[in-house]
Amino acid sequence: MRRPRTVVHPGAWWGWAIGLGVAASRTSNPLLLGLLVAAAGYVVATHRSTAPWARSYTAFAKLALAVLVVRLVFAVVLGSPIPGTHVLLTLPEVPLPHWAQGIRLGGRVTAESLVYAFYDGLKLATLLICVGAANALANPARLLKSLPGALYEIGVAVVVALTFAPNLISDVQRLRAARRLRGRPDRGVRGLLQVGLPVLEGALERSVALAASMDARGYGRTADVPVAVRRTTAGLTLGGLLGVCAGTYGLLTAAGGGYGLPVLLAGAVAALAGLRLGGRRSPRTRYRPDPWNARAWLVAGSGAAVAALLALAAARDPAALDPGVVPLTAPALPLWPAAAVLLALLPALVVPKEPS
């Protein structure tokens, strides 16, 4: 049966999520970060399928909440360099040796330090939510089909790693439900030990089946490529990926806004040229490749637009996107950056729900 043409290319979902992540890195305003989380959560709730890998969003949301709590605990226990006058409580302070200057255990806990830690932790939590949204929306098997030939072997390893955890969670839930129906305990150390062996057995069976299917499809075949082409491919790919990393770092930091975009574009061009040449080594065909259609452009473009508009807002009005905590004031919602964040909801309007 042919796949409906309304299905969006999986790379578009990753482009959308990366755009939201870049936007989250440009602000510490909790109201804007909350809008980003709400937009990503709404799109996931309306468009994720019932496949095992689509259930990973809940795990990422729990991880994001844990990161936020840990950041607040660190601010309470280890203190914060942010000065403050609103003392909430005073913990017993543990004296440390002279070589641990700048670090303290206990002491005063101020409202300013907690608010700063909350802003900082919420930014990282939003980044995790964006990554979880991409994992829940992009089909990893279809994403593997779209990879260049030079990255096919690496892509297989990544896809297997990404799908291992959701399948493992699904097996644990299924076995625990079966034990409950039989009136057996499914919690505690005893229940965990009795569930662990069938889960490992199922993982081994899936590994053997995956190896057999990969061998039947001729996985690992390589073609003869001249030495000069191999060296050129390695140079372009390595240099391009280094440029992409440096450019991405520049975009994610306020100090690198001037060089980030040119270095990123130059690195992307070099990496794509290297991947194009490297594809000659891996002869393979694609069965019904996913098209990059207008909907894919809209999905990826909406994330890029959110990132670009919030980067512009951070340059023009940094105080609105990074509210201060000294003196302690309530953050305000900047109107046009908030309207820009709402562009992240565009996929919910233009993309029909993917059939499960």
Coordinates of C-alpha atoms in Angstrom, one line a residue:
M1 CA 0.0 0.0 0.0
R2 CA 1.4 3.4 -0.9
R3 CA 2.2 5.8 1.9
P4 CA -0.1 8.9 1.9
R5 CA 1.5 12.0 0.5
T6 CA 0.3 14.0 3.5
V7 CA 3.0 12.4 5.6
V8 CA 5.8 14.9 6.3
H9 CA 9.4 14.2 5.8
P10 CA 11.0 13.2 9.2
G11 CA 13.9 15.6 8.6
A12 CA 11.3 18.5 8.6
W13 CA 10.3 17.6 12.2
W14 CA 13.9 17.6 13.3
G15 CA 14.4 21.0 11.6
W16 CA 11.4 22.3 13.4
A17 CA 12.5 21.0 16.8
I18 CA 16.1 22.3 16.3
G19 CA 14.6 25.8 15.5
L20 CA 12.6 25.8 18.7
G21 CA 15.7 24.7 20.6
V22 CA 17.8 27.6 19.2
A23 CA 15.0 29.9 20.1
A24 CA 15.0 28.6 23.7
S25 CA 18.7 29.1 23.9
R26 CA 18.2 32.8 23.1
T27 CA 15.9 33.6 26.1
S28 CA 15.6 33.0 29.8
N29 CA 12.2 34.6 30.1
P30 CA 10.0 31.9 31.7
L31 CA 6.9 33.1 29.9
L32 CA 8.5 32.7 26.5
L33 CA 10.0 29.3 27.5
G34 CA 6.6 28.2 28.7
L35 CA 5.1 29.2 25.3
L36 CA 7.7 27.1 23.5
V37 CA 7.0 24.1 25.7
A38 CA 3.2 24.5 25.2
A39 CA 3.6 24.8 21.5
A40 CA 5.8 21.7 21.2
G41 CA 3.5 19.8 23.5
Y42 CA 0.4 20.7 21.5
V43 CA 2.0 19.6 18.2
V44 CA 3.1 16.3 19.7
A45 CA -0.3 15.7 21.3
T46 CA -2.1 16.2 18.0
H47 CA 0.4 14.5 15.5
R48 CA 2.3 11.7 17.2
S49 CA 1.4 8.1 16.3
T50 CA 0.9 5.1 18.5
A51 CA 4.3 3.5 17.6
P52 CA 6.7 2.7 20.5
W53 CA 9.2 5.3 19.5
A54 CA 6.4 8.0 19.7
R55 CA 6.0 7.4 23.4
S56 CA 9.4 8.8 24.2
Y57 CA 8.0 12.3 24.7
T58 CA 6.8 11.5 28.2
A59 CA 10.2 10.3 29.2
F60 CA 11.8 13.5 27.9
A61 CA 9.2 15.5 29.8
K62 CA 10.0 13.7 33.0
L63 CA 13.8 14.1 32.4
A64 CA 13.2 17.9 31.8
L65 CA 11.3 18.1 35.1
A66 CA 14.1 16.2 36.9
V67 CA 16.7 18.6 35.4
L68 CA 14.8 21.6 36.7
V69 CA 14.5 20.1 40.2
V70 CA 18.2 19.2 40.3
R71 CA 19.1 22.7 39.3
L72 CA 17.1 24.2 42.1
V73 CA 18.5 21.7 44.6
F74 CA 22.0 22.6 43.6
A75 CA 21.2 26.3 44.1
V76 CA 20.0 25.6 47.6
V77 CA 22.8 23.2 48.7
L78 CA 25.8 24.7 46.8
G79 CA 24.7 28.3 46.8
S80 CA 24.8 30.7 43.9
P81 CA 27.0 33.6 42.8
I82 CA 23.9 35.8 42.3
P83 CA 23.7 38.4 45.2
G84 CA 20.4 38.8 46.9
T85 CA 18.8 40.5 49.8
H86 CA 15.6 38.4 50.2
V87 CA 16.8 35.6 52.5
L88 CA 14.4 32.7 52.5
L89 CA 16.2 30.4 54.9
T90 CA 19.7 29.8 56.3
L91 CA 21.2 26.3 56.2
P92 CA 24.1 25.1 58.3
E93 CA 27.2 25.9 56.4
V94 CA 29.9 23.2 56.1
P95 CA 33.5 24.7 56.3
L96 CA 35.6 23.7 53.3
P97 CA 39.4 23.8 52.9
H98 CA 41.2 26.8 51.4
W99 CA 41.6 25.1 48.0
A100 CA 37.8 24.9 47.6
Q101 CA 37.4 28.7 47.6
G102 CA 34.4 29.8 45.7
I103 CA 32.4 26.7 46.7
R104 CA 30.2 26.5 49.7
L105 CA 27.8 24.0 51.2
G106 CA 24.8 25.5 52.9
G107 CA 24.5 29.0 54.0
R108 CA 22.0 31.6 53.0
V109 CA 19.4 30.8 50.4
T110 CA 18.0 33.9 48.7
A111 CA 15.0 34.4 46.5
E112 CA 17.1 35.9 43.8
S113 CA 19.4 32.8 43.6
L114 CA 16.4 30.5 43.4
V115 CA 14.8 32.5 40.6
Y116 CA 18.0 32.6 38.7
A117 CA 18.4 28.9 39.0
F118 CA 14.8 28.4 37.9
Y119 CA 15.3 30.5 34.8
D120 CA 18.5 28.6 34.0
G121 CA 17.0 25.1 34.6
L122 CA 13.9 26.0 32.6
K123 CA 16.0 26.8 29.6
L124 CA 17.7 23.4 29.6
A125 CA 14.4 21.7 30.3
T126 CA 12.9 23.4 27.2
L127 CA 15.8 22.2 25.1
L128 CA 15.1 18.6 26.3
I129 CA 11.4 19.0 25.5
C130 CA 12.2 20.1 21.9
V131 CA 14.5 17.1 21.4
G132 CA 11.7 14.8 22.8
A133 CA 9.2 16.4 20.4
A134 CA 11.4 15.5 17.5
N135 CA 11.9 11.9 18.7
A136 CA 8.1 11.5 19.1
L137 CA 7.2 13.0 15.7
A138 CA 10.0 11.8 13.3
N139 CA 9.8 8.1 12.3
P140 CA 13.4 6.8 12.8
A141 CA 13.1 4.2 10.1
R142 CA 12.0 6.7 7.5
L143 CA 14.7 9.1 8.7
L144 CA 17.2 6.4 8.1
K145 CA 16.0 6.0 4.5
S146 CA 16.6 9.7 3.9
L147 CA 20.2 9.7 5.1
P148 CA 23.0 10.1 2.5
G149 CA 24.8 6.9 1.6
A150 CA 28.0 8.0 3.4
L151 CA 26.1 8.1 6.7
Y152 CA 24.0 4.9 6.2
E153 CA 26.0 2.7 8.5
I154 CA 26.2 5.3 11.3
G155 CA 22.5 6.0 10.8
V156 CA 21.6 2.4 11.3
A157 CA 23.5 2.4 14.7
V158 CA 21.7 5.6 15.8
V159 CA 18.3 4.3 14.8
V160 CA 18.8 1.1 16.6
A161 CA 19.9 3.0 19.7
L162 CA 17.0 5.4 19.5
T163 CA 14.4 2.6 19.2
F164 CA 16.0 0.3 21.8
A165 CA 14.7 2.3 24.8
P166 CA 11.1 2.7 23.6
N167 CA 10.9 -1.0 22.8
L168 CA 12.4 -1.9 26.1
I169 CA 9.8 0.3 28.0
S170 CA 7.0 -1.3 25.9
D171 CA 8.2 -4.8 26.8
V172 CA 8.4 -3.9 30.5
Q173 CA 4.9 -2.5 30.5
R174 CA 3.5 -5.5 28.7
L175 CA 5.1 -8.0 31.1
R176 CA 4.0 -6.1 34.2
A177 CA 0.5 -6.0 32.9
A178 CA 0.6 -9.8 32.3
R179 CA 1.9 -10.4 35.8
R180 CA -0.9 -8.2 37.3
L181 CA -3.5 -10.2 35.4
R182 CA -2.1 -13.4 36.9
G183 CA -2.1 -12.0 40.4
R184 CA 1.6 -11.9 40.7
P185 CA 3.6 -8.9 42.1
D186 CA 5.0 -6.5 39.5
R187 CA 6.7 -4.0 41.9
G188 CA 9.8 -4.2 44.1
V189 CA 13.0 -6.0 43.6
R190 CA 11.3 -9.4 43.2
G191 CA 9.0 -8.2 40.4
L192 CA 11.9 -6.4 38.7
L193 CA 14.1 -9.5 38.7
Q194 CA 11.3 -11.7 37.3
V195 CA 10.5 -9.2 34.6
G196 CA 14.1 -8.6 33.6
L197 CA 14.9 -12.0 32.2
P198 CA 12.0 -12.0 29.6
V199 CA 12.8 -8.4 28.7
L200 CA 16.5 -9.4 28.0
E201 CA 15.3 -12.4 26.0
G202 CA 13.1 -10.3 23.9
A203 CA 15.9 -7.8 23.2
L204 CA 18.2 -10.7 22.1
E205 CA 15.5 -12.0 19.8
R206 CA 15.1 -8.6 18.2
S207 CA 18.8 -8.3 17.8
V208 CA 19.1 -11.6 16.0
A209 CA 16.1 -10.8 13.8
L210 CA 17.6 -7.4 13.0
A211 CA 21.0 -8.9 12.1
A212 CA 19.3 -11.5 9.8
S213 CA 17.3 -8.9 8.0
M214 CA 20.3 -6.6 7.5
D215 CA 22.3 -9.5 6.1
A216 CA 19.5 -10.4 3.8
R217 CA 19.4 -6.9 2.4
G218 CA 23.2 -6.8 1.7
Y219 CA 24.1 -4.4 4.5
G220 CA 27.7 -3.5 4.6
R221 CA 28.5 -3.8 0.9
T222 CA 31.0 -1.3 -0.4
A223 CA 32.2 -0.2 -3.8
D224 CA 35.8 0.5 -5.0
V225 CA 36.5 4.2 -4.7
P226 CA 39.8 5.9 -5.8
V227 CA 42.2 7.0 -3.0
A228 CA 42.0 10.6 -4.0
V229 CA 38.2 10.6 -3.8
R230 CA 38.3 9.0 -0.4
R231 CA 40.8 11.6 0.9
T232 CA 38.8 14.5 -0.5
T233 CA 35.6 13.1 1.0
A234 CA 37.2 12.7 4.4
G235 CA 38.6 16.3 4.3
L236 CA 35.4 17.9 3.2
T237 CA 33.2 15.9 5.6
L238 CA 35.5 16.4 8.6
G239 CA 36.1 20.1 7.9
G240 CA 32.4 20.7 7.2
L241 CA 31.3 19.0 10.4
L242 CA 33.8 21.1 12.4
G243 CA 32.4 24.2 10.7
V244 CA 28.9 23.2 11.5
C245 CA 29.8 22.6 15.2
A246 CA 31.6 26.0 15.4
G247 CA 28.8 27.8 13.6
T248 CA 26.1 26.2 15.8
Y249 CA 28.1 27.2 18.9
G250 CA 28.2 30.7 17.6
L251 CA 24.5 30.8 17.1
L252 CA 23.7 29.4 20.5
T253 CA 25.9 32.0 22.3
A254 CA 25.4 35.7 22.4
A255 CA 29.1 36.5 21.7
G256 CA 29.2 34.4 18.4
G257 CA 26.3 36.0 16.7
G258 CA 28.5 37.6 14.1
Y259 CA 30.5 34.6 12.8
G260 CA 28.0 31.9 13.7
L261 CA 25.8 31.9 10.6
P262 CA 28.6 32.3 7.9
V263 CA 30.6 29.5 9.5
L264 CA 27.6 27.3 9.8
L265 CA 26.6 27.8 6.1
A266 CA 30.2 27.2 4.9
G267 CA 30.5 24.1 7.0
A268 CA 27.1 22.8 5.8
V269 CA 28.1 23.2 2.2
A270 CA 31.4 21.4 2.7
A271 CA 29.8 18.6 4.6
L272 CA 27.1 18.1 2.0
A273 CA 29.8 17.9 -0.7
G274 CA 31.7 15.4 1.3
L275 CA 28.6 13.3 1.9
R276 CA 27.8 13.4 -1.7
L277 CA 31.2 12.1 -2.7
G278 CA 31.1 9.5 0.2
G279 CA 27.8 8.1 -1.1
R280 CA 29.7 6.4 -4.0
R281 CA 31.1 3.9 -1.5
S282 CA 27.7 2.6 -0.4
P283 CA 25.7 1.3 -3.4
R284 CA 22.1 1.0 -2.4
T285 CA 18.7 1.8 -3.7
R286 CA 15.7 3.5 -2.0
Y287 CA 12.2 2.1 -2.1
R288 CA 9.6 4.9 -2.2
P289 CA 11.8 7.7 -0.8
D290 CA 10.0 10.3 1.2
P291 CA 9.5 13.5 -0.8
W292 CA 10.5 16.9 0.6
N293 CA 7.2 18.7 -0.3
A294 CA 5.7 22.0 0.5
R295 CA 4.4 20.8 3.9
A296 CA 8.0 19.8 4.9
W297 CA 9.2 23.3 3.9
L298 CA 6.4 24.9 6.1
V299 CA 7.2 22.7 9.1
A300 CA 11.0 23.3 9.0
G301 CA 10.5 26.9 8.0
S302 CA 8.3 27.6 11.0
G303 CA 11.0 26.4 13.4
A304 CA 13.6 28.4 11.6
A305 CA 11.4 31.5 11.7
V306 CA 10.9 31.2 15.4
A307 CA 14.7 30.9 15.9
A308 CA 15.5 33.9 13.7
L309 CA 12.8 36.1 15.2
L310 CA 13.9 35.4 18.8
A311 CA 17.5 35.9 17.9
L312 CA 16.5 39.3 16.4
A313 CA 14.5 40.1 19.5
A314 CA 17.5 39.2 21.8
A315 CA 19.7 41.6 19.8
R316 CA 17.2 44.5 19.9
D317 CA 15.8 44.1 23.4
P318 CA 17.9 41.8 25.5
A319 CA 16.3 43.0 28.8
A320 CA 12.9 41.6 27.7
L321 CA 14.2 38.2 26.7
D322 CA 16.6 37.9 29.7
P323 CA 14.9 39.4 32.7
G324 CA 17.1 40.3 35.6
V325 CA 16.8 39.0 39.1
V326 CA 18.6 41.8 40.9
P327 CA 16.5 43.6 41.8
L328 CA 13.8 40.9 41.9
T329 CA 11.0 41.8 39.5
A330 CA 8.2 39.8 37.8
P331 CA 9.1 39.0 34.1
A332 CA 7.0 40.7 31.5
L333 CA 5.7 39.0 28.3
P334 CA 7.1 40.8 25.2
L335 CA 4.3 40.9 22.6
W336 CA 6.0 40.4 19.3
P337 CA 8.5 37.7 20.5
A338 CA 5.5 35.9 22.0
A339 CA 3.7 36.2 18.6
A340 CA 6.8 34.8 16.9
V341 CA 6.8 31.8 19.3
L342 CA 3.2 31.0 18.2
L343 CA 4.5 30.3 14.7
A344 CA 5.7 27.0 16.1
L345 CA 2.0 25.9 16.0
L346 CA 2.0 26.1 12.2
P347 CA 2.6 22.3 11.8
A348 CA -0.5 21.6 13.8
L349 CA -2.5 23.5 11.1
V350 CA -0.9 22.5 7.9
V351 CA 0.0 18.8 8.6
P352 CA -2.8 16.2 8.8
K353 CA -2.4 13.7 11.6
E354 CA -0.2 10.8 10.5
P355 CA -2.0 7.5 10.4
S356 CA -0.9 5.0 13.1

